[in-house]
Amino acid sequence: MWLKSFAVANTITGAALASPALFQKQSGLGAFIEKESALAQQGILNNIGADGTLVQGAASGIVVASPSKSNPNYFYTWTRDAGLTMMAEIERLAAGTNSSLESLIQEYVDSQVKQQVVSNPSGTLSNGSGLGEPKFEVNITAFTGSWGRPQRDGPALRASALIAYGNYLIAHDKKSLAKTNLWPLIRNDLSYVGQYWNESTFDLWEEVNGSSFFTAAVQHKSLVEGAAFAAALGVACTGCSVAPQILCHLQEYWNGTAIISNTPTNGRSGIDANSVISSIHTFDPAAACDDVTFQPCSARALSNHKVYVDSFRLLYAVNQGRHAGQAVAVGRYPEDVYQGGNPWYLTSLAAAEQLFDALYQWDQQGGINITQLSAPFFSDLVPNATVGAYAKSSREYTTLAQAVRAYADGFIAVVQQYTPGDGGLAEQFSRSTGDPVSAIDLTWSYAAFLTAVARRSGSVPDTWGSSSATSVPGQCSAATVPGSYATPTIGSW
Ligand code: NOJ
Ligand code: NOJ
């Protein structure tokens, strides 16, 4: 199986891993992570109603994107940001980090019962259309201004968060609560995915109307895990049957070396954090390094990681002096101009998280396989790395894994370097000075920090069953399933 044939005379050594300066920078990393983790968790709590100290007026359980009310005004709740944030919190609950989180999660569930029924410019619940509305007022009324809508990732992300909590309930002998309090919400969201996945959507950055890799990837995951969750509850998920069709279309974003995140590309390269964020949110700890679902350790996802990161090396002044194989500050996409078009905390953290995910997968699988496609990624880190299969017991594996870990830590160290003394994480940091830019205390930045450092310490979410969902239909179809939507009610806990 795993060959130990790393037959290079001048073989790779620890000394080739990184410059002394990088190691120096990382020396305070552990202390930073410990301190920032507490601040990040508090930063999230501060932004959730009704008790969040920075978001007065937000309803109970409502996750506000940021307390910033002007330039930019993020004092709204986005279904995407909220779903991703609560996913991180549910993971903490399941990891036993903090059992007092459960009431907060239940408040989120109850808030979504109210939010799902709000008629809005995207539509209503009766035919599901209203579920694609990207954002709401913090008191759970419709936002009626013009916006890039619908954004069809929201229902999938919310379903995945609720399924994670549902699986936690099932594991704690509370299956009936999962069925009464969660399934009606999840059924609406999965119905939406099954019915509307093939219609155009604004991407996660709310800019491009068309098809988005992230949207499709998280939709696929939600239907696969939704089918298993429904089976566990003894109920039917009709929309879930289209999962293979979404997987089929997902393959179309691959250009041979990277993921082209949007169709149309709107004149851009298509190289976009969209892809890396997809990989971390569809990470399955039980998966092989599967290219078809773009698992973090897959050759495709590693090649894409390199192409994505490299696109920012020469772009930002803050990256000056960092050579290939060293972590740099990364943003949404190289052509970005929003708020100055700077590096983002959450994208730099995602670059780290994908690598920690990959390390976990290699460890589980007992080896690292370098292919033609992933070789350029590895040879930036370990100059002599060559195509081959390296068993976990080999010296080469140890060298490669250490190099990847040092590289991943480098992205956290970049975040450390540009985090102000009070630990606040804004949306962006200046490409020229590194100073915080745009919305302050961005909830998603804090959530991204928590999941990245959880992966670094080997803490991972449950499997979503990706290994049962890797068979790509020979021909893609646009099959959809009409959803069944019903008004959910607030259950008692
Ligand atoms: C453009 C930004 O790029 C996008 O991410 C943002 O959500 C919208 N403007 C609205 O502010
Ligand atoms: C702009 C980002 O592009 C989008 O992804 C996010 O949902 C909103 N800001 C709110 O944080």
Short mmCIF file of C-alpha atoms and ligand atoms in Angstrom, two decimals:
data_model
loop_
_atom_site.label_atom_id
_atom_site.label_comp_id
_atom_site.label_asym_id
_atom_site.label_seq_id
_atom_site.Cartn_x
_atom_site.Cartn_y
_atom_site.Cartn_z
CA MET A 1 0.00 0.00 0.00
CA TRP A 2 2.04 2.92 1.26
CA LEU A 3 5.48 2.67 -0.27
CA LYS A 4 8.46 3.89 1.61
CA SER A 5 10.23 4.84 -1.56
CA PHE A 6 11.32 8.37 -0.97
CA ALA A 7 14.54 7.53 -2.72
CA VAL A 8 16.15 10.93 -2.90
CA ALA A 9 19.74 10.87 -1.71
CA ASN A 10 19.77 14.43 -0.50
CA THR A 11 16.53 13.77 1.28
CA ILE A 12 14.25 16.28 2.85
CA THR A 13 15.15 17.40 6.30
CA GLY A 14 13.58 19.50 8.99
CA ALA A 15 16.03 22.27 8.14
CA ALA A 16 14.34 22.78 4.79
CA LEU A 17 10.99 23.49 6.36
CA ALA A 18 10.95 27.20 6.95
CA SER A 19 13.11 30.19 7.60
CA PRO A 20 14.23 30.88 11.19
CA ALA A 21 12.21 34.09 11.09
CA LEU A 22 9.01 32.16 10.60
CA PHE A 23 9.71 29.97 13.58
CA GLN A 24 10.47 33.03 15.63
CA LYS A 25 7.18 34.61 14.69
CA GLN A 26 5.33 31.46 15.68
CA SER A 27 6.92 31.16 19.09
CA GLY A 28 4.13 33.10 20.81
CA LEU A 29 1.43 31.38 18.83
CA GLY A 30 0.15 29.07 21.55
CA ALA A 31 -0.35 31.92 23.99
CA PHE A 32 -2.06 34.01 21.33
CA ILE A 33 -4.42 31.19 20.44
CA GLU A 34 -5.37 30.62 24.03
CA LYS A 35 -6.10 34.27 24.69
CA GLU A 36 -7.80 34.94 21.37
CA SER A 37 -10.02 31.87 21.67
CA ALA A 38 -11.65 33.25 24.79
CA LEU A 39 -12.02 36.67 23.18
CA ALA A 40 -13.47 35.17 20.01
CA GLN A 41 -16.08 33.20 21.91
CA GLN A 42 -17.01 36.32 23.87
CA GLY A 43 -17.01 38.32 20.65
CA ILE A 44 -19.65 35.97 19.25
CA LEU A 45 -21.80 36.11 22.38
CA ASN A 46 -21.63 39.92 22.32
CA ASN A 47 -23.27 39.86 18.87
CA ILE A 48 -26.22 37.55 19.61
CA GLY A 49 -29.55 38.82 20.92
CA ALA A 50 -31.20 39.39 23.24
CA ASP A 51 -28.35 39.59 25.74
CA GLY A 52 -25.41 40.40 23.46
CA THR A 53 -23.89 43.56 24.87
CA LEU A 54 -23.05 45.04 21.46
CA VAL A 55 -26.36 44.38 19.71
CA GLN A 56 -29.14 45.99 21.67
CA GLY A 57 -32.47 45.48 19.94
CA ALA A 58 -31.59 42.12 18.44
CA ALA A 59 -34.20 39.46 19.13
CA SER A 60 -33.37 36.41 21.19
CA GLY A 61 -31.16 33.96 19.30
CA ILE A 62 -30.52 36.35 16.42
CA VAL A 63 -26.89 36.40 15.30
CA VAL A 64 -25.95 39.90 14.13
CA ALA A 65 -23.16 40.08 11.55
CA SER A 66 -21.38 42.96 13.29
CA PRO A 67 -22.34 45.84 15.61
CA SER A 68 -21.16 48.23 12.88
CA LYS A 69 -24.07 50.47 11.85
CA SER A 70 -22.33 52.52 9.19
CA ASN A 71 -19.60 52.14 6.59
CA PRO A 72 -20.50 49.36 6.41
CA ASN A 73 -23.87 48.82 8.06
CA TYR A 74 -23.81 45.16 9.10
CA PHE A 75 -26.44 45.52 11.81
CA TYR A 76 -28.56 42.76 10.27
CA THR A 77 -28.72 39.01 10.54
CA TRP A 78 -27.48 37.08 7.52
CA THR A 79 -28.70 33.50 7.27
CA ARG A 80 -25.21 32.45 6.06
CA ASP A 81 -23.18 34.17 8.79
CA ALA A 82 -25.63 32.96 11.45
CA GLY A 83 -25.61 29.38 10.18
CA LEU A 84 -21.82 29.20 10.07
CA THR A 85 -21.50 30.80 13.50
CA MET A 86 -24.03 28.49 15.12
CA MET A 87 -22.36 25.54 13.42
CA ALA A 88 -19.17 26.48 15.27
CA GLU A 89 -21.07 26.81 18.55
CA ILE A 90 -22.84 23.48 18.12
CA GLU A 91 -19.49 21.88 17.46
CA ARG A 92 -18.22 23.32 20.74
CA LEU A 93 -21.24 21.98 22.55
CA ALA A 94 -20.71 18.53 21.05
CA ALA A 95 -17.01 18.62 21.89
CA GLY A 96 -17.98 19.21 25.50
CA THR A 97 -16.23 22.57 25.55
CA ASN A 98 -19.14 24.36 27.13
CA SER A 99 -22.50 22.82 28.02
CA SER A 100 -24.03 26.18 28.92
CA LEU A 101 -24.11 26.88 25.20
CA GLU A 102 -27.16 24.73 24.71
CA SER A 103 -29.72 27.35 25.68
CA LEU A 104 -28.13 29.78 23.22
CA ILE A 105 -28.42 27.19 20.47
CA GLN A 106 -32.06 26.60 21.36
CA GLU A 107 -32.71 30.33 21.18
CA TYR A 108 -31.20 30.32 17.70
CA VAL A 109 -33.51 27.47 16.71
CA ASP A 110 -36.54 29.34 18.03
CA SER A 111 -35.47 32.52 16.24
CA GLN A 112 -35.33 30.63 12.96
CA VAL A 113 -38.87 29.36 13.48
CA LYS A 114 -39.86 33.03 13.40
CA GLN A 115 -37.52 33.98 10.57
CA GLN A 116 -38.57 31.23 8.17
CA VAL A 117 -42.15 32.55 8.02
CA VAL A 118 -41.31 36.21 7.35
CA SER A 119 -42.42 37.22 3.86
CA ASN A 120 -39.66 39.20 2.19
CA PRO A 121 -38.51 40.52 -1.18
CA SER A 122 -37.32 37.01 -2.18
CA GLY A 123 -40.77 35.54 -1.53
CA THR A 124 -42.66 33.58 1.09
CA LEU A 125 -42.51 30.24 2.87
CA SER A 126 -45.54 28.85 1.04
CA ASN A 127 -43.47 27.93 -2.04
CA GLY A 128 -40.14 28.10 -0.24
CA SER A 129 -38.89 31.15 -2.14
CA GLY A 130 -38.62 33.36 0.95
CA LEU A 131 -36.04 31.03 2.46
CA GLY A 132 -33.45 32.33 -0.02
CA GLU A 133 -33.57 35.85 1.41
CA PRO A 134 -29.99 36.68 2.49
CA LYS A 135 -30.58 38.99 5.44
CA PHE A 136 -33.20 40.27 7.87
CA GLU A 137 -33.57 43.11 10.33
CA VAL A 138 -32.34 42.16 13.80
CA ASN A 139 -35.91 42.17 15.13
CA ILE A 140 -36.76 39.44 12.58
CA THR A 141 -38.67 41.58 10.13
CA ALA A 142 -37.94 41.75 6.43
CA PHE A 143 -35.16 43.92 5.03
CA THR A 144 -36.80 45.58 2.07
CA GLY A 145 -33.93 47.55 0.53
CA SER A 146 -32.37 46.49 -2.75
CA TRP A 147 -29.82 43.68 -2.39
CA GLY A 148 -28.20 40.81 -4.19
CA ARG A 149 -30.94 38.24 -3.74
CA PRO A 150 -31.67 35.43 -3.44
CA GLN A 151 -28.60 33.77 -1.93
CA ARG A 152 -29.28 30.07 -2.00
CA ASP A 153 -26.50 28.93 0.34
CA GLY A 154 -28.37 30.16 3.43
CA PRO A 155 -30.97 27.39 3.76
CA ALA A 156 -28.30 24.70 3.26
CA LEU A 157 -26.01 26.17 5.91
CA ARG A 158 -28.85 26.56 8.37
CA ALA A 159 -29.97 22.98 7.71
CA SER A 160 -26.44 21.70 8.34
CA ALA A 161 -26.19 23.58 11.63
CA LEU A 162 -29.59 22.29 12.74
CA ILE A 163 -28.71 18.73 11.68
CA ALA A 164 -25.52 18.93 13.74
CA TYR A 165 -27.59 19.90 16.75
CA GLY A 166 -30.14 17.23 15.88
CA ASN A 167 -27.44 14.57 15.83
CA TYR A 168 -26.26 15.82 19.20
CA LEU A 169 -29.78 15.46 20.56
CA ILE A 170 -30.10 11.95 19.13
CA ALA A 171 -26.79 11.00 20.74
CA HIS A 172 -28.16 12.27 24.03
CA ASP A 173 -31.37 10.23 23.86
CA LYS A 174 -33.49 13.17 22.80
CA LYS A 175 -34.59 12.01 19.40
CA SER A 176 -38.14 13.19 19.94
CA LEU A 177 -36.92 16.78 20.47
CA ALA A 178 -34.97 16.57 17.24
CA LYS A 179 -38.13 15.47 15.50
CA THR A 180 -40.55 17.98 16.96
CA ASN A 181 -38.33 21.06 17.31
CA LEU A 182 -35.81 20.74 14.50
CA TRP A 183 -37.15 18.60 11.70
CA PRO A 184 -39.90 21.02 10.55
CA LEU A 185 -37.27 23.75 10.04
CA ILE A 186 -34.81 21.36 8.42
CA ARG A 187 -37.46 19.93 6.13
CA ASN A 188 -38.28 23.40 4.82
CA ASP A 189 -34.62 24.18 4.17
CA LEU A 190 -33.86 20.84 2.50
CA SER A 191 -37.01 21.20 0.43
CA TYR A 192 -35.70 24.56 -0.71
CA VAL A 193 -32.37 23.08 -1.73
CA GLY A 194 -33.99 20.21 -3.63
CA GLN A 195 -36.34 22.55 -5.45
CA TYR A 196 -34.16 25.58 -6.25
CA TRP A 197 -30.55 24.36 -6.40
CA ASN A 198 -30.37 24.74 -10.18
CA GLU A 199 -31.66 28.33 -10.27
CA SER A 200 -29.31 31.26 -10.31
CA THR A 201 -28.07 32.67 -7.04
CA PHE A 202 -25.92 35.46 -5.71
CA ASP A 203 -22.64 34.06 -4.40
CA LEU A 204 -21.52 34.22 -0.78
CA TRP A 205 -19.92 37.61 -1.39
CA GLU A 206 -23.29 38.91 -2.61
CA GLU A 207 -21.84 40.14 -5.87
CA VAL A 208 -22.07 37.61 -8.69
CA ASN A 209 -25.44 36.34 -9.92
CA GLY A 210 -25.13 32.91 -11.49
CA SER A 211 -23.71 29.69 -10.13
CA SER A 212 -21.37 29.56 -7.15
CA PHE A 213 -19.14 26.67 -6.13
CA PHE A 214 -19.66 27.36 -2.41
CA THR A 215 -23.42 27.37 -2.76
CA ALA A 216 -23.43 24.08 -4.67
CA ALA A 217 -20.92 22.42 -2.32
CA VAL A 218 -22.83 23.24 0.85
CA GLN A 219 -26.12 22.34 -0.81
CA HIS A 220 -24.74 18.91 -1.71
CA LYS A 221 -23.52 18.32 1.82
CA SER A 222 -26.86 19.37 3.34
CA LEU A 223 -28.81 16.90 1.21
CA VAL A 224 -26.44 14.00 1.92
CA GLU A 225 -26.48 14.50 5.66
CA GLY A 226 -30.16 15.42 5.50
CA ALA A 227 -31.02 12.03 4.02
CA ALA A 228 -29.19 10.23 6.83
CA PHE A 229 -30.74 12.47 9.47
CA ALA A 230 -34.24 11.92 8.09
CA ALA A 231 -33.63 8.17 8.10
CA ALA A 232 -32.51 8.34 11.73
CA LEU A 233 -35.76 10.11 12.59
CA GLY A 234 -37.82 7.72 10.49
CA VAL A 235 -39.09 10.49 8.19
CA ALA A 236 -38.70 11.11 4.47
CA CYS A 237 -36.53 13.74 2.79
CA THR A 238 -37.81 14.14 -0.73
CA GLY A 239 -35.42 16.85 -1.96
CA CYS A 240 -32.42 14.84 -0.79
CA SER A 241 -32.59 12.59 -3.85
CA VAL A 242 -31.05 15.28 -6.09
CA ALA A 243 -27.72 15.26 -4.23
CA PRO A 244 -25.89 13.30 -7.00
CA GLN A 245 -26.98 15.89 -9.57
CA ILE A 246 -25.46 18.72 -7.52
CA LEU A 247 -22.28 16.69 -7.13
CA CYS A 248 -22.25 16.21 -10.88
CA HIS A 249 -22.41 19.95 -11.53
CA LEU A 250 -19.80 20.61 -8.85
CA GLN A 251 -17.21 18.91 -11.05
CA GLU A 252 -17.71 21.59 -13.70
CA TYR A 253 -15.95 24.22 -11.58
CA TRP A 254 -12.63 22.37 -11.81
CA ASN A 255 -10.24 23.75 -14.44
CA GLY A 256 -7.40 21.24 -14.03
CA THR A 257 -5.40 23.09 -11.39
CA ALA A 258 -7.92 25.20 -9.50
CA ILE A 259 -11.58 25.79 -8.75
CA ILE A 260 -13.13 28.59 -10.78
CA SER A 261 -15.63 29.68 -8.15
CA ASN A 262 -18.25 31.56 -10.15
CA THR A 263 -20.10 31.17 -13.42
CA PRO A 264 -20.09 33.67 -14.97
CA THR A 265 -16.75 34.90 -13.70
CA ASN A 266 -17.75 38.52 -14.32
CA GLY A 267 -14.38 39.23 -15.86
CA ARG A 268 -12.44 37.88 -12.91
CA SER A 269 -9.93 35.05 -12.69
CA GLY A 270 -12.39 33.00 -10.65
CA ILE A 271 -9.68 32.26 -8.08
CA ASP A 272 -11.55 32.88 -4.87
CA ALA A 273 -11.66 32.04 -1.16
CA ASN A 274 -15.11 30.70 -2.04
CA SER A 275 -13.31 27.45 -2.87
CA VAL A 276 -11.21 27.15 0.29
CA ILE A 277 -14.19 28.03 2.47
CA SER A 278 -16.14 25.31 0.66
CA SER A 279 -13.45 22.77 1.38
CA ILE A 280 -13.43 23.49 5.13
CA HIS A 281 -17.21 23.46 5.42
CA THR A 282 -17.55 20.20 3.53
CA PHE A 283 -14.61 18.63 5.37
CA ASP A 284 -15.48 15.10 6.42
CA PRO A 285 -13.08 13.62 8.99
CA ALA A 286 -13.99 10.11 7.83
CA ALA A 287 -13.41 10.81 4.14
CA ALA A 288 -10.52 9.73 1.98
CA CYS A 289 -8.60 12.45 0.10
CA ASP A 290 -11.47 12.45 -2.33
CA ASP A 291 -11.20 14.77 -5.34
CA VAL A 292 -14.86 14.52 -6.24
CA THR A 293 -16.01 16.22 -3.02
CA PHE A 294 -12.85 18.37 -2.92
CA GLN A 295 -11.85 17.11 0.52
CA PRO A 296 -9.18 19.28 2.20
CA CYS A 297 -6.43 16.66 1.66
CA SER A 298 -7.44 15.92 -1.94
CA ALA A 299 -4.95 16.71 -4.67
CA ARG A 300 -7.50 19.07 -6.18
CA ALA A 301 -8.05 21.04 -2.99
CA LEU A 302 -4.30 21.27 -2.30
CA SER A 303 -3.53 22.44 -5.83
CA ASN A 304 -6.34 24.95 -5.51
CA HIS A 305 -5.00 26.12 -2.14
CA LYS A 306 -1.64 26.92 -3.73
CA VAL A 307 -3.15 28.75 -6.70
CA TYR A 308 -5.43 30.73 -4.38
CA VAL A 309 -2.72 31.70 -1.88
CA ASP A 310 -0.20 32.53 -4.60
CA SER A 311 -2.65 34.98 -6.16
CA PHE A 312 -2.15 37.28 -3.15
CA ARG A 313 1.61 37.01 -2.70
CA LEU A 314 2.57 39.97 -4.86
CA LEU A 315 -0.72 41.79 -4.45
CA TYR A 316 -0.54 43.00 -0.87
CA ALA A 317 2.33 45.10 0.48
CA VAL A 318 1.99 43.33 3.83
CA ASN A 319 3.13 40.13 2.10
CA GLN A 320 6.44 41.59 0.99
CA GLY A 321 9.43 39.49 1.90
CA ARG A 322 7.50 36.27 2.34
CA HIS A 323 8.57 33.69 -0.18
CA ALA A 324 6.81 30.70 -1.72
CA GLY A 325 5.89 28.18 0.93
CA GLN A 326 5.52 30.82 3.62
CA ALA A 327 2.06 31.84 4.73
CA VAL A 328 0.74 35.21 3.61
CA ALA A 329 -2.31 37.37 4.21
CA VAL A 330 -5.10 36.35 1.83
CA GLY A 331 -8.43 37.90 0.89
CA ARG A 332 -11.63 37.03 -0.96
CA TYR A 333 -10.26 37.18 -4.51
CA PRO A 334 -7.39 39.12 -6.08
CA GLU A 335 -9.62 41.54 -8.03
CA ASP A 336 -11.58 42.58 -4.90
CA VAL A 337 -11.98 46.31 -4.30
CA TYR A 338 -14.65 46.26 -1.58
CA GLN A 339 -13.58 48.52 1.32
CA GLY A 340 -10.17 48.78 -0.33
CA GLY A 341 -9.90 45.13 -1.34
CA ASN A 342 -7.83 43.95 1.57
CA PRO A 343 -6.92 40.65 3.17
CA TRP A 344 -9.67 39.23 5.40
CA TYR A 345 -9.22 37.53 8.75
CA LEU A 346 -11.73 34.80 7.95
CA THR A 347 -10.11 33.89 4.64
CA SER A 348 -6.60 33.80 6.14
CA LEU A 349 -8.00 31.55 8.87
CA ALA A 350 -9.71 29.34 6.28
CA ALA A 351 -6.37 28.86 4.52
CA ALA A 352 -4.99 27.51 7.80
CA GLU A 353 -8.08 25.43 8.55
CA GLN A 354 -7.97 23.52 5.27
CA LEU A 355 -4.42 22.42 6.07
CA PHE A 356 -5.28 21.33 9.61
CA ASP A 357 -8.19 19.35 8.15
CA ALA A 358 -5.82 17.71 5.67
CA LEU A 359 -3.38 16.79 8.44
CA TYR A 360 -6.20 15.10 10.31
CA GLN A 361 -7.21 13.14 7.23
CA TRP A 362 -3.67 11.98 6.43
CA ASP A 363 -3.25 10.86 10.00
CA GLN A 364 -6.51 8.88 9.84
CA GLN A 365 -5.57 7.32 6.54
CA GLY A 366 -2.04 6.48 7.57
CA GLY A 367 -0.21 8.23 4.79
CA ILE A 368 0.29 11.12 2.41
CA ASN A 369 0.00 10.58 -1.31
CA ILE A 370 1.77 13.14 -3.49
CA THR A 371 0.44 13.15 -7.03
CA GLN A 372 1.36 15.15 -10.11
CA LEU A 373 -1.45 17.50 -9.24
CA SER A 374 -0.50 18.10 -5.59
CA ALA A 375 3.28 18.05 -6.11
CA PRO A 376 3.59 21.83 -6.66
CA PHE A 377 1.80 22.43 -3.35
CA PHE A 378 4.19 20.14 -1.48
CA SER A 379 7.39 21.20 -3.20
CA ASP A 380 6.88 24.80 -2.10
CA LEU A 381 7.04 23.49 1.48
CA VAL A 382 9.56 20.67 1.12
CA PRO A 383 11.79 21.36 -1.88
CA ASN A 384 12.71 17.73 -2.52
CA ALA A 385 9.20 16.36 -2.21
CA THR A 386 8.35 14.09 -5.13
CA VAL A 387 5.39 12.12 -6.34
CA GLY A 388 4.86 9.02 -4.23
CA ALA A 389 2.99 7.45 -1.35
CA TYR A 390 4.46 7.98 2.09
CA ALA A 391 3.29 5.86 4.98
CA LYS A 392 2.73 7.46 8.35
CA SER A 393 5.63 5.48 9.78
CA SER A 394 8.09 6.98 7.31
CA ARG A 395 10.49 9.80 7.95
CA GLU A 396 9.23 11.49 4.81
CA TYR A 397 5.68 11.57 6.16
CA THR A 398 6.91 13.21 9.34
CA THR A 399 8.80 15.84 7.38
CA LEU A 400 5.87 16.56 5.10
CA ALA A 401 3.35 16.72 7.93
CA GLN A 402 5.58 19.00 9.98
CA ALA A 403 6.03 21.29 7.00
CA VAL A 404 2.30 21.48 6.34
CA ARG A 405 1.65 22.16 9.99
CA ALA A 406 4.25 24.92 10.09
CA TYR A 407 2.69 26.40 6.96
CA ALA A 408 -0.78 26.26 8.49
CA ASP A 409 0.49 27.84 11.69
CA GLY A 410 1.97 30.55 9.52
CA PHE A 411 -1.53 31.68 8.49
CA ILE A 412 -2.58 31.86 12.13
CA ALA A 413 0.60 33.82 12.81
CA VAL A 414 -0.37 36.29 10.07
CA VAL A 415 -3.69 36.79 11.85
CA GLN A 416 -1.83 37.15 15.14
CA GLN A 417 0.43 39.79 13.64
CA TYR A 418 -2.51 41.89 12.45
CA THR A 419 -4.85 41.42 15.39
CA PRO A 420 -4.95 44.60 17.48
CA GLY A 421 -4.05 44.47 21.14
CA ASP A 422 -7.65 44.19 22.31
CA GLY A 423 -8.11 41.02 20.24
CA GLY A 424 -10.96 42.47 18.17
CA LEU A 425 -11.36 40.87 14.76
CA ALA A 426 -12.79 43.14 12.10
CA GLU A 427 -13.66 41.98 8.59
CA GLN A 428 -10.44 43.01 6.87
CA PHE A 429 -6.96 44.32 7.59
CA SER A 430 -5.22 46.84 5.42
CA ARG A 431 -3.18 45.45 2.56
CA SER A 432 -0.58 48.15 3.13
CA THR A 433 -0.44 48.68 6.90
CA GLY A 434 -2.19 45.66 8.38
CA ASP A 435 -4.53 47.86 10.41
CA PRO A 436 -8.15 46.66 10.85
CA VAL A 437 -10.53 47.79 8.08
CA SER A 438 -14.30 47.61 7.51
CA ALA A 439 -16.85 46.16 9.97
CA ILE A 440 -15.50 45.77 13.50
CA ASP A 441 -16.15 42.69 15.62
CA LEU A 442 -17.30 40.60 12.68
CA THR A 443 -19.08 37.57 14.10
CA TRP A 444 -17.92 35.39 11.21
CA SER A 445 -14.27 36.38 11.83
CA TYR A 446 -14.59 35.10 15.39
CA ALA A 447 -16.31 31.88 14.29
CA ALA A 448 -13.58 31.32 11.70
CA PHE A 449 -10.97 31.72 14.40
CA LEU A 450 -12.67 29.15 16.65
CA THR A 451 -13.01 26.48 13.98
CA ALA A 452 -9.46 26.97 12.68
CA VAL A 453 -7.90 26.54 16.11
CA ALA A 454 -10.23 23.66 16.96
CA ARG A 455 -8.92 21.79 13.90
CA ARG A 456 -5.38 22.70 14.88
CA SER A 457 -5.91 20.91 18.16
CA GLY A 458 -7.40 17.88 16.38
CA SER A 459 -11.03 18.63 17.24
CA VAL A 460 -13.25 17.85 14.24
CA PRO A 461 -16.98 17.72 13.47
CA ASP A 462 -18.91 14.49 12.87
CA THR A 463 -18.77 12.77 9.52
CA TRP A 464 -21.48 13.89 7.12
CA GLY A 465 -21.34 10.68 5.16
CA SER A 466 -19.38 12.01 2.20
CA SER A 467 -17.88 8.59 1.44
CA SER A 468 -21.35 7.36 0.56
CA ALA A 469 -21.76 10.27 -1.85
CA THR A 470 -18.80 10.16 -4.20
CA SER A 471 -20.34 8.55 -7.22
CA VAL A 472 -20.80 11.12 -9.96
CA PRO A 473 -23.57 10.44 -12.47
CA GLY A 474 -22.29 9.82 -16.00
CA GLN A 475 -24.40 12.67 -17.26
CA CYS A 476 -25.48 15.69 -15.27
CA SER A 477 -29.15 16.56 -15.14
CA ALA A 478 -31.08 19.51 -13.81
CA ALA A 479 -33.55 17.35 -11.90
CA THR A 480 -35.33 19.16 -9.08
CA VAL A 481 -37.98 18.04 -6.61
CA PRO A 482 -40.95 20.21 -5.60
CA GLY A 483 -40.56 20.98 -1.92
CA SER A 484 -43.04 20.55 0.89
CA TYR A 485 -43.18 23.60 3.12
CA ALA A 486 -45.06 23.99 6.37
CA THR A 487 -45.20 26.67 9.05
CA PRO A 488 -42.92 25.55 11.89
CA THR A 489 -43.90 26.17 15.50
CA ILE A 490 -41.78 26.95 18.53
CA GLY A 491 -41.37 23.78 20.54
CA SER A 492 -40.66 23.45 24.22
CA TRP A 493 -37.23 22.29 25.26
C1 NOJ B 1 -20.25 44.56 -1.96
C2 NOJ B 1 -19.43 43.61 -1.16
O1 NOJ B 1 -18.38 43.05 -1.88
C3 NOJ B 1 -20.30 42.57 -0.62
O2 NOJ B 1 -19.60 41.55 -0.03
C4 NOJ B 1 -21.26 43.22 0.30
O3 NOJ B 1 -22.01 42.27 0.98
C5 NOJ B 1 -22.14 44.15 -0.51
N1 NOJ B 1 -21.33 45.09 -1.23
C6 NOJ B 1 -23.10 44.88 0.35
O4 NOJ B 1 -22.43 45.71 1.26
C1 NOJ B 2 -20.16 40.82 3.28
C2 NOJ B 2 -19.70 39.46 2.90
O1 NOJ B 2 -19.26 39.47 1.57
C3 NOJ B 2 -20.81 38.45 3.08
O2 NOJ B 2 -20.34 37.17 2.81
C4 NOJ B 2 -21.34 38.51 4.48
O3 NOJ B 2 -22.45 37.64 4.58
C5 NOJ B 2 -21.75 39.90 4.87
N1 NOJ B 2 -20.70 40.84 4.60
C6 NOJ B 2 -22.09 39.98 6.36
O4 NOJ B 2 -21.00 39.62 7.14
#
